[in-house]
Amino acid sequence: MRVYVPLTLPGLAQAHKAGELGPGPLTAYAVTPALREWYVSDDIEELEYAALNRAASASLRLVAGDPDAPRRRIVVAVDVADKDAATDPDRGLDAGSIGEVRITGSVPLAKAAAVHADADDAEADVTAAADALGAADQGDDDAQFVVDGAEDHELLWFGVQEIPALLG
């Protein structure tokens, strides 16, 4: 199963130094039955893109929670055994948890398929979105518009071997 693990740049640096994502449990996003129902598509590429975007939103929350983290969303795509990714049926009706899975243990970074990251030109919008996240969660439509502005930036694809340059 392909899962998308949300991180910050410091989190990616820590994973790179340790050689693994973890320790577990890790929150990640994947094509789950709830995501399939929410997205209403049978195209696996579209569904994986939706899971990636869910992880990007979770990465924004991590960025917002770490004032020292550079304002770039980071998502690591990793392949794990199906048995290692568990959905939480108790949160199935929570819109914020659609596509969410728990990885039981750490995952070797060598299993990563790719790293997705914001380009430098997204920094201003990601910064504004991180600052507006609390108000958006409280129902402020203007703040939600600012948060949605970060989603207008496509995450770039990087090979695992490019992590040192990303951390540069």
Coordinates of N, CA, C and O in Angstrom, one line a residue:
M1 N 0.8 -1.2 0.0 CA 0.0 0.0 0.0 C 0.9 1.2 0.0 O 1.8 1.3 0.8
R2 N 0.6 2.2 -0.9 CA 1.3 3.5 -0.9 C 0.6 4.4 0.2 O -0.6 4.6 0.2
V3 N 1.5 4.9 1.1 CA 1.0 5.8 2.1 C 1.8 7.1 2.0 O 2.9 7.1 1.5
Y4 N 1.2 8.2 2.4 CA 1.8 9.5 2.4 C 1.9 10.0 3.8 O 0.9 10.3 4.5
V5 N 3.2 10.2 4.2 CA 3.5 10.6 5.6 C 3.8 12.1 5.6 O 4.7 12.6 5.0
P6 N 2.9 12.9 6.3 CA 3.2 14.3 6.4 C 4.3 14.6 7.4 O 4.4 14.0 8.4
L7 N 5.2 15.6 7.0 CA 6.3 16.0 7.8 C 6.5 17.5 7.7 O 5.9 18.2 6.9
T8 N 7.5 18.0 8.4 CA 8.1 19.3 8.2 C 9.5 19.1 7.7 O 10.0 18.0 7.7
L9 N 10.2 20.2 7.3 CA 11.6 20.0 6.9 C 12.4 19.5 8.1 O 13.3 18.6 7.9
P10 N 12.3 20.0 9.3 CA 13.0 19.4 10.4 C 12.7 17.9 10.6 O 13.6 17.1 11.0
G11 N 11.5 17.5 10.4 CA 11.1 16.1 10.5 C 11.7 15.3 9.5 O 12.2 14.1 9.7
L12 N 11.8 15.8 8.2 CA 12.5 15.1 7.2 C 14.0 15.0 7.5 O 14.6 13.9 7.3
A13 N 14.6 16.0 8.1 CA 16.0 16.0 8.4 C 16.3 14.9 9.5 O 17.2 14.2 9.4
Q14 N 15.4 14.8 10.4 CA 15.5 13.8 11.5 C 15.4 12.4 10.9 O 16.1 11.5 11.2
A15 N 14.4 12.2 10.0 CA 14.2 10.9 9.3 C 15.5 10.6 8.5 O 15.9 9.4 8.5
H16 N 16.0 11.5 7.8 CA 17.2 11.3 7.0 C 18.4 10.9 7.8 O 19.1 9.9 7.5
K17 N 18.5 11.6 9.0 CA 19.7 11.3 9.9 C 19.5 9.9 10.5 O 20.4 9.1 10.6
A18 N 18.2 9.5 10.9 CA 18.0 8.2 11.5 C 17.9 7.1 10.5 O 18.0 5.9 10.8
G19 N 17.6 7.4 9.2 CA 17.4 6.4 8.2 C 16.0 5.8 8.2 O 15.8 4.8 7.5
E20 N 15.1 6.4 9.0 CA 13.8 5.9 9.0 C 12.8 6.9 9.4 O 13.1 7.9 10.0
L21 N 11.5 6.7 9.1 CA 10.4 7.5 9.5 C 9.9 6.8 10.8 O 9.6 5.6 10.8
G22 N 9.8 7.5 11.8 CA 9.4 6.9 13.1 C 10.0 7.5 14.3 O 10.6 8.6 14.2
P23 N 9.8 7.0 15.4 CA 9.2 5.7 15.7 C 7.7 5.7 15.5 O 7.1 6.8 15.4
G24 N 7.1 4.5 15.4 CA 5.7 4.4 15.2 C 5.0 4.6 16.5 O 5.6 4.7 17.6
P25 N 3.7 4.8 16.5 CA 2.8 4.8 15.3 C 2.9 6.1 14.5 O 3.1 7.2 15.2
L26 N 2.8 6.0 13.2 CA 2.9 7.2 12.4 C 1.5 7.4 11.8 O 0.8 6.5 11.4
T27 N 1.1 8.7 11.7 CA -0.1 9.0 10.9 C 0.3 9.3 9.5 O 1.3 10.0 9.2
A28 N -0.5 8.7 8.6 CA -0.2 8.8 7.2 C -1.6 8.8 6.5 O -2.6 8.7 7.1
Y29 N -1.6 9.0 5.2 CA -2.8 9.0 4.4 C -2.6 8.1 3.2 O -1.6 7.9 2.7
A30 N -3.7 7.4 2.9 CA -3.7 6.4 1.8 C -5.1 6.4 1.2 O -6.1 7.0 1.6
V31 N -5.2 5.6 0.1 CA -6.5 5.3 -0.5 C -7.2 4.3 0.3 O -7.0 3.1 0.3
T32 N -8.1 4.8 1.2 CA -8.9 4.0 2.1 C -10.4 3.9 1.5 O -10.7 4.7 0.6
P33 N -11.2 3.0 2.0 CA -12.6 3.0 1.6 C -13.3 4.3 1.8 O -14.1 4.8 0.9
A34 N -13.0 5.0 2.9 CA -13.6 6.3 3.2 C -13.2 7.3 2.1 O -14.0 8.2 1.7
L35 N -11.9 7.3 1.8 CA -11.4 8.3 0.8 C -12.0 8.0 -0.6 O -12.4 8.9 -1.3
R36 N -12.2 6.7 -0.9 CA -12.8 6.4 -2.2 C -14.3 6.9 -2.2 O -14.7 7.4 -3.3
E37 N -15.0 6.7 -1.1 CA -16.4 7.2 -1.1 C -16.4 8.7 -1.1 O -17.3 9.3 -1.8
W38 N -15.5 9.4 -0.4 CA -15.5 10.9 -0.4 C -15.1 11.5 -1.7 O -15.7 12.4 -2.2
Y39 N -14.1 10.9 -2.4 CA -13.6 11.4 -3.6 C -14.5 11.0 -4.8 O -14.5 11.7 -5.9
V40 N -15.2 9.9 -4.7 CA -16.1 9.4 -5.8 C -15.3 9.2 -7.1 O -15.7 9.9 -8.1
S41 N -14.3 8.4 -7.1 CA -13.6 8.1 -8.3 C -13.1 6.7 -8.3 O -12.8 6.2 -7.2
D42 N -12.9 6.1 -9.4 CA -12.3 4.8 -9.5 C -10.9 4.9 -10.1 O -10.2 3.9 -10.2
D43 N -10.5 6.1 -10.4 CA -9.1 6.2 -11.0 C -8.1 6.3 -9.9 O -8.1 7.2 -9.1
I44 N -7.2 5.2 -9.8 CA -6.3 5.1 -8.7 C -5.3 6.3 -8.7 O -5.0 6.7 -7.6
E45 N -4.9 6.9 -9.8 CA -4.1 8.0 -9.8 C -4.7 9.2 -9.1 O -4.1 10.0 -8.4
E46 N -6.0 9.4 -9.4 CA -6.8 10.5 -8.8 C -6.9 10.3 -7.3 O -6.8 11.2 -6.5
L47 N -7.2 9.1 -6.9 CA -7.3 8.7 -5.5 C -6.0 8.9 -4.8 O -6.0 9.5 -3.6
E48 N -4.9 8.5 -5.4 CA -3.6 8.7 -4.7 C -3.3 10.2 -4.6 O -2.7 10.7 -3.6
Y49 N -3.6 11.0 -5.6 CA -3.4 12.4 -5.6 C -4.3 13.0 -4.4 O -3.8 13.9 -3.7
A50 N -5.5 12.5 -4.3 CA -6.3 13.0 -3.1 C -5.7 12.7 -1.8 O -5.7 13.5 -0.9
A51 N -5.1 11.5 -1.7 CA -4.5 11.1 -0.4 C -3.2 11.9 -0.2 O -3.0 12.4 0.9
L52 N -2.5 12.2 -1.3 CA -1.3 13.1 -1.1 C -1.7 14.5 -0.7 O -1.1 15.1 0.2
N53 N -2.8 15.0 -1.2 CA -3.3 16.3 -0.8 C -3.8 16.3 0.7 O -3.7 17.3 1.4
R54 N -4.4 15.2 1.1 CA -4.8 15.1 2.6 C -3.5 15.2 3.4 O -3.5 15.8 4.5
A55 N -2.5 14.5 3.0 CA -1.2 14.5 3.7 C -0.6 15.9 3.7 O 0.0 16.4 4.7
A56 N -0.7 16.6 2.6 CA -0.2 18.0 2.5 C -0.9 18.9 3.5 O -0.3 19.8 4.1
S57 N -2.2 18.7 3.6 CA -3.0 19.5 4.6 C -2.5 19.2 6.0 O -2.4 20.1 6.9
A58 N -2.2 17.9 6.3 CA -1.7 17.5 7.6 C -0.3 18.1 7.8 O 0.0 18.5 9.0
S59 N 0.5 18.2 6.8 CA 1.8 18.8 6.9 C 1.7 20.2 7.3 O 2.5 20.8 8.1
L60 N 0.7 20.9 6.7 CA 0.5 22.3 7.0 C 0.2 22.5 8.5 O 0.7 23.4 9.1
R61 N -0.6 21.6 9.1 CA -0.8 21.6 10.5 C 0.4 21.4 11.3 O 0.6 22.1 12.3
L62 N 1.3 20.6 10.8 CA 2.6 20.4 11.5 C 3.4 21.6 11.4 O 4.1 22.0 12.4
V63 N 3.5 22.2 10.3 CA 4.2 23.5 10.1 C 3.7 24.6 11.0 O 4.4 25.3 11.7
A64 N 2.3 24.7 11.1 CA 1.7 25.7 11.9 C 2.0 25.5 13.4 O 2.2 26.4 14.2
G65 N 2.2 24.2 13.8 CA 2.5 23.9 15.2 C 4.0 24.0 15.6 O 4.4 23.9 16.7
D66 N 4.9 24.3 14.6 CA 6.3 24.4 14.8 C 6.8 25.8 14.3 O 7.1 25.9 13.1
P67 N 6.8 26.8 15.2 CA 7.2 28.1 14.7 C 8.6 28.2 14.1 O 8.9 29.2 13.3
D68 N 9.4 27.3 14.4 CA 10.8 27.3 13.9 C 11.0 26.6 12.6 O 12.0 26.6 11.9
A69 N 9.9 25.8 12.2 CA 10.0 25.0 10.9 C 9.9 26.0 9.7 O 9.0 26.9 9.7
P70 N 10.7 25.7 8.7 CA 10.5 26.5 7.4 C 9.1 26.3 6.9 O 8.6 25.2 7.1
R71 N 8.6 27.3 6.3 CA 7.2 27.2 5.8 C 7.1 26.5 4.5 O 6.7 27.1 3.5
R72 N 7.3 25.2 4.5 CA 7.2 24.3 3.3 C 6.5 23.0 3.8 O 6.9 22.5 4.8
R73 N 5.5 22.6 3.1 CA 4.9 21.3 3.3 C 5.7 20.2 2.8 O 6.2 20.3 1.7
I74 N 5.9 19.1 3.5 CA 6.7 18.0 3.1 C 5.8 16.7 3.3 O 5.2 16.5 4.3
V75 N 5.8 15.9 2.3 CA 5.1 14.6 2.3 C 6.0 13.5 1.8 O 6.6 13.7 0.7
V76 N 6.2 12.4 2.5 CA 7.0 11.3 2.0 C 6.1 10.2 1.6 O 5.2 9.8 2.4
A77 N 6.2 9.7 0.4 CA 5.5 8.6 -0.2 C 6.2 7.3 0.1 O 7.4 7.2 -0.3
V78 N 5.6 6.4 0.8 CA 6.2 5.2 1.2 C 5.3 4.0 0.9 O 4.1 4.1 1.1
D79 N 5.9 2.9 0.5 CA 5.2 1.7 0.3 C 5.3 0.8 1.6 O 6.4 0.5 2.0
V80 N 4.2 0.4 2.1 CA 4.2 -0.5 3.3 C 3.3 -1.7 3.1 O 2.4 -1.6 2.2
A81 N 3.4 -2.7 3.8 CA 2.5 -3.9 3.8 C 1.2 -3.4 4.2 O 1.0 -2.7 5.2
D82 N 0.1 -4.0 3.6 CA -1.2 -3.6 4.0 C -1.5 -3.9 5.5 O -2.2 -3.1 6.1
K83 N -0.9 -4.9 6.0 CA -1.1 -5.2 7.4 C -0.5 -4.2 8.4 O -0.9 -4.1 9.5
D84 N 0.4 -3.4 7.9 CA 1.1 -2.4 8.7 C 0.4 -1.0 8.7 O 0.7 -0.1 9.4
A85 N -0.7 -0.9 7.9 CA -1.5 0.4 7.8 C -2.9 0.1 8.2 O -3.6 -0.6 7.6
A86 N -3.3 0.6 9.4 CA -4.6 0.4 9.9 C -5.4 1.7 9.9 O -5.0 2.8 10.3
T87 N -6.7 1.6 9.4 CA -7.6 2.7 9.5 C -8.3 2.7 10.8 O -8.3 1.7 11.5
D88 N -8.8 3.8 11.2 CA -9.5 4.0 12.5 C -11.0 4.1 12.3 O -11.5 5.1 11.9
P89 N -11.7 2.9 12.5 CA -13.1 3.0 12.2 C -13.9 3.9 13.1 O -15.0 4.4 12.7
D90 N -13.4 4.2 14.2 CA -14.1 5.1 15.1 C -14.1 6.6 14.6 O -15.0 7.4 15.0
R91 N -13.2 6.9 13.7 CA -13.2 8.3 13.2 C -13.7 8.3 11.8 O -13.5 9.3 11.1
G92 N -14.3 7.3 11.3 CA -14.7 7.2 9.9 C -15.7 8.3 9.5 O -15.7 8.7 8.3
L93 N -16.4 8.9 10.4 CA -17.3 10.0 10.0 C -16.7 11.4 10.2 O -17.3 12.4 9.9
D94 N -15.5 11.4 10.8 CA -14.8 12.7 10.9 C -14.2 13.1 9.6 O -13.3 12.4 9.1
A95 N -14.7 14.2 9.0 CA -14.2 14.6 7.7 C -12.7 14.9 7.7 O -12.0 14.7 6.7
G96 N -12.1 15.2 8.9 CA -10.7 15.5 8.9 C -9.8 14.2 8.9 O -8.6 14.3 8.6
S97 N -10.4 13.1 9.1 CA -9.7 11.8 9.1 C -9.8 11.0 7.8 O -9.3 9.9 7.8
I98 N -10.5 11.5 6.8 CA -10.7 10.8 5.6 C -9.4 10.4 5.0 O -8.5 11.3 4.8
G99 N -9.1 9.2 4.8 CA -7.9 8.7 4.2 C -6.8 8.5 5.2 O -5.7 8.0 4.8
E100 N -7.0 8.8 6.5 CA -6.0 8.6 7.5 C -5.8 7.2 7.8 O -6.7 6.4 8.0
V101 N -4.5 6.8 8.0 CA -4.1 5.5 8.4 C -3.0 5.6 9.5 O -2.4 6.7 9.6
R102 N -2.9 4.6 10.3 CA -1.8 4.5 11.3 C -0.8 3.4 10.8 O -1.2 2.3 10.6
I103 N 0.4 3.8 10.8 CA 1.5 2.8 10.5 C 2.0 2.4 11.9 O 2.4 3.2 12.7
T104 N 2.0 1.1 12.1 CA 2.3 0.6 13.4 C 3.7 0.8 13.9 O 3.9 1.0 15.1
G105 N 4.7 0.8 13.0 CA 6.1 0.9 13.5 C 6.8 1.9 12.6 O 6.2 2.5 11.7
S106 N 8.1 2.0 12.8 CA 8.9 2.8 12.0 C 9.0 2.2 10.6 O 8.9 1.0 10.4
V107 N 9.4 3.1 9.6 CA 9.5 2.6 8.2 C 10.9 3.1 7.8 O 11.2 4.3 7.8
P108 N 11.7 2.1 7.3 CA 13.0 2.5 6.7 C 12.8 3.6 5.6 O 12.0 3.4 4.7
L109 N 13.6 4.6 5.6 CA 13.6 5.6 4.6 C 13.9 5.1 3.2 O 13.5 5.6 2.2
A110 N 14.6 4.0 3.2 CA 15.0 3.3 2.0 C 13.7 2.8 1.2 O 13.7 2.5 0.0
K111 N 12.6 2.6 2.0 CA 11.3 2.2 1.3 C 10.6 3.4 0.7 O 9.5 3.1 0.1
A112 N 11.0 4.6 0.9 CA 10.3 5.7 0.4 C 10.4 5.7 -1.1 O 11.5 5.4 -1.7
A113 N 9.3 6.0 -1.8 CA 9.3 6.1 -3.2 C 9.6 7.5 -3.7 O 10.2 7.7 -4.8
A114 N 9.3 8.5 -2.9 CA 9.5 9.9 -3.3 C 9.3 10.8 -2.1 O 8.6 10.4 -1.1
V115 N 9.7 12.1 -2.3 CA 9.4 13.1 -1.3 C 8.7 14.2 -2.1 O 9.1 14.5 -3.2
H116 N 7.6 14.7 -1.6 CA 6.9 15.8 -2.2 C 7.1 17.0 -1.3 O 6.9 16.9 -0.1
A117 N 7.4 18.2 -1.9 CA 7.7 19.4 -1.2 C 7.2 20.6 -1.9 O 7.2 20.6 -3.2
D118 N 6.9 21.7 -1.2 CA 6.6 22.9 -1.8 C 7.8 23.5 -2.4 O 8.9 23.4 -1.9
A119 N 7.6 24.3 -3.5 CA 8.7 25.1 -4.1 C 8.9 26.3 -3.2 O 8.0 26.7 -2.4
D120 N 10.0 26.9 -3.4 CA 10.3 28.1 -2.7 C 9.2 29.2 -2.8 O 9.0 30.0 -1.9
D121 N 8.6 29.3 -4.0 CA 7.6 30.4 -4.2 C 6.3 30.2 -3.5 O 5.5 31.0 -3.5
A122 N 6.2 29.0 -2.8 CA 5.0 28.8 -2.0 C 5.1 29.3 -0.6 O 4.1 29.3 0.1
E123 N 6.3 29.7 -0.2 CA 6.5 30.0 1.2 C 5.6 31.1 1.7 O 5.1 30.9 2.9
A124 N 5.4 32.1 1.0 CA 4.5 33.2 1.5 C 3.1 32.7 1.7 O 2.5 33.0 2.8
D125 N 2.5 31.9 0.8 CA 1.2 31.4 0.9 C 1.1 30.3 2.0 O 0.1 30.3 2.8
V126 N 2.1 29.5 2.2 CA 2.1 28.5 3.2 C 2.2 29.2 4.6 O 1.6 28.8 5.6
T127 N 3.0 30.2 4.7 CA 3.1 31.0 5.9 C 1.8 31.6 6.3 O 1.3 31.5 7.5
A128 N 1.1 32.2 5.3 CA -0.2 32.8 5.6 C -1.2 31.8 6.0 O -2.0 32.0 6.9
A129 N -1.2 30.6 5.3 CA -2.1 29.6 5.6 C -1.9 29.0 7.0 O -2.8 28.8 7.8
A130 N -0.6 28.8 7.4 CA -0.3 28.3 8.7 C -0.8 29.3 9.8 O -1.4 28.9 10.8
D131 N -0.6 30.6 9.5 CA -1.1 31.6 10.5 C -2.6 31.7 10.6 O -3.2 32.0 11.6
A132 N -3.3 31.3 9.5 CA -4.8 31.5 9.4 C -5.5 30.2 9.8 O -6.7 30.2 10.0
L133 N -4.8 29.1 10.0 CA -5.4 27.8 10.3 C -6.3 27.8 11.5 O -7.4 27.2 11.4
G134 N -5.9 28.4 12.6 CA -6.8 28.4 13.8 C -8.1 29.1 13.5 O -9.2 28.5 13.9
A135 N -8.1 30.2 12.9 CA -9.3 30.9 12.6 C -10.2 30.1 11.6 O -11.4 30.1 11.7
A136 N -9.5 29.5 10.6 CA -10.3 28.7 9.6 C -11.0 27.5 10.3 O -12.1 27.2 10.0
D137 N -10.3 26.9 11.3 CA -10.9 25.8 12.1 C -12.1 26.3 12.9 O -13.0 25.5 13.2
Q138 N -12.1 27.6 13.2 CA -13.3 28.2 13.9 C -14.4 28.6 13.0 O -15.4 29.2 13.5
G139 N -14.2 28.4 11.7 CA -15.3 28.7 10.8 C -15.2 30.1 10.1 O -16.1 30.5 9.3
D140 N -14.0 30.7 10.2 CA -13.8 32.0 9.5 C -13.6 31.7 8.0 O -12.6 31.1 7.6
D141 N -14.5 32.2 7.2 CA -14.4 31.9 5.7 C -13.2 32.6 5.1 O -12.6 32.1 4.2
D142 N -12.9 33.8 5.6 CA -11.8 34.5 5.0 C -10.5 33.8 5.3 O -9.6 33.7 4.5
A143 N -10.4 33.3 6.5 CA -9.2 32.5 6.9 C -9.1 31.2 6.1 O -8.0 30.8 5.7
Q144 N -10.3 30.6 5.9 CA -10.3 29.3 5.1 C -9.8 29.6 3.7 O -9.1 28.8 3.1
F145 N -10.2 30.8 3.1 CA -9.7 31.2 1.8 C -8.2 31.3 1.8 O -7.6 30.8 0.8
V146 N -7.6 31.8 2.8 CA -6.1 31.9 2.9 C -5.5 30.5 3.0 O -4.5 30.2 2.3
V147 N -6.1 29.6 3.8 CA -5.6 28.2 3.9 C -5.7 27.6 2.6 O -4.8 26.9 2.1
D148 N -6.8 27.7 1.9 CA -7.0 27.1 0.6 C -5.9 27.6 -0.4 O -5.6 26.9 -1.4
G149 N -5.4 28.9 -0.2 CA -4.4 29.4 -1.1 C -3.1 28.6 -1.1 O -2.4 28.5 -2.1
A150 N -2.8 28.0 0.0 CA -1.6 27.1 0.0 C -1.9 25.9 -0.9 O -0.9 25.4 -1.5
E151 N -3.1 25.4 -0.9 CA -3.4 24.2 -1.7 C -3.3 24.5 -3.2 O -3.3 23.6 -4.0
D152 N -3.3 25.8 -3.6 CA -3.1 26.1 -5.0 C -1.7 25.8 -5.5 O -1.5 25.7 -6.7
H153 N -0.8 25.6 -4.6 CA 0.6 25.2 -4.9 C 0.7 23.7 -5.0 O 0.4 23.0 -4.0
E154 N 1.1 23.2 -6.2 CA 1.4 21.8 -6.3 C 2.7 21.4 -5.6 O 3.6 22.2 -5.7
L155 N 2.7 20.3 -4.9 CA 3.9 19.8 -4.3 C 4.8 19.3 -5.4 O 4.3 18.6 -6.3
L156 N 6.1 19.6 -5.4 CA 7.0 19.1 -6.3 C 7.5 17.7 -5.9 O 7.5 17.3 -4.8
W157 N 7.9 16.9 -6.9 CA 8.3 15.5 -6.7 C 9.9 15.5 -6.6 O 10.5 16.1 -7.5
F158 N 10.4 14.8 -5.6 CA 11.8 14.7 -5.5 C 12.1 13.2 -5.2 O 11.4 12.6 -4.5
G159 N 13.2 12.7 -5.8 CA 13.7 11.4 -5.5 C 14.3 11.4 -4.1 O 14.7 12.4 -3.6
V160 N 14.3 10.2 -3.5 CA 14.9 10.1 -2.2 C 16.3 10.5 -2.1 O 16.8 11.1 -1.1
Q161 N 17.1 10.3 -3.2 CA 18.4 10.7 -3.2 C 18.6 12.2 -3.2 O 19.7 12.7 -3.0
E162 N 17.5 13.0 -3.4 CA 17.6 14.4 -3.4 C 17.3 15.0 -2.0 O 17.3 16.3 -1.9
I163 N 17.0 14.2 -1.0 CA 16.8 14.7 0.3 C 17.9 15.7 0.8 O 17.5 16.7 1.3
P164 N 19.1 15.3 0.7 CA 20.2 16.3 1.2 C 20.0 17.7 0.5 O 20.2 18.7 1.2
A165 N 19.7 17.7 -0.8 CA 19.5 19.0 -1.4 C 18.3 19.8 -0.9 O 18.4 21.0 -0.7
L166 N 17.3 19.0 -0.6 CA 16.1 19.6 0.0 C 16.4 20.2 1.4 O 15.9 21.3 1.7
L167 N 17.2 19.5 2.1 CA 17.6 20.0 3.5 C 18.6 21.1 3.4 O 18.6 21.9 4.4
G168 N 19.3 21.2 2.3 CA 20.4 22.1 2.1 C 20.4 23.3 2.9 O 21.1 24.1 3.2

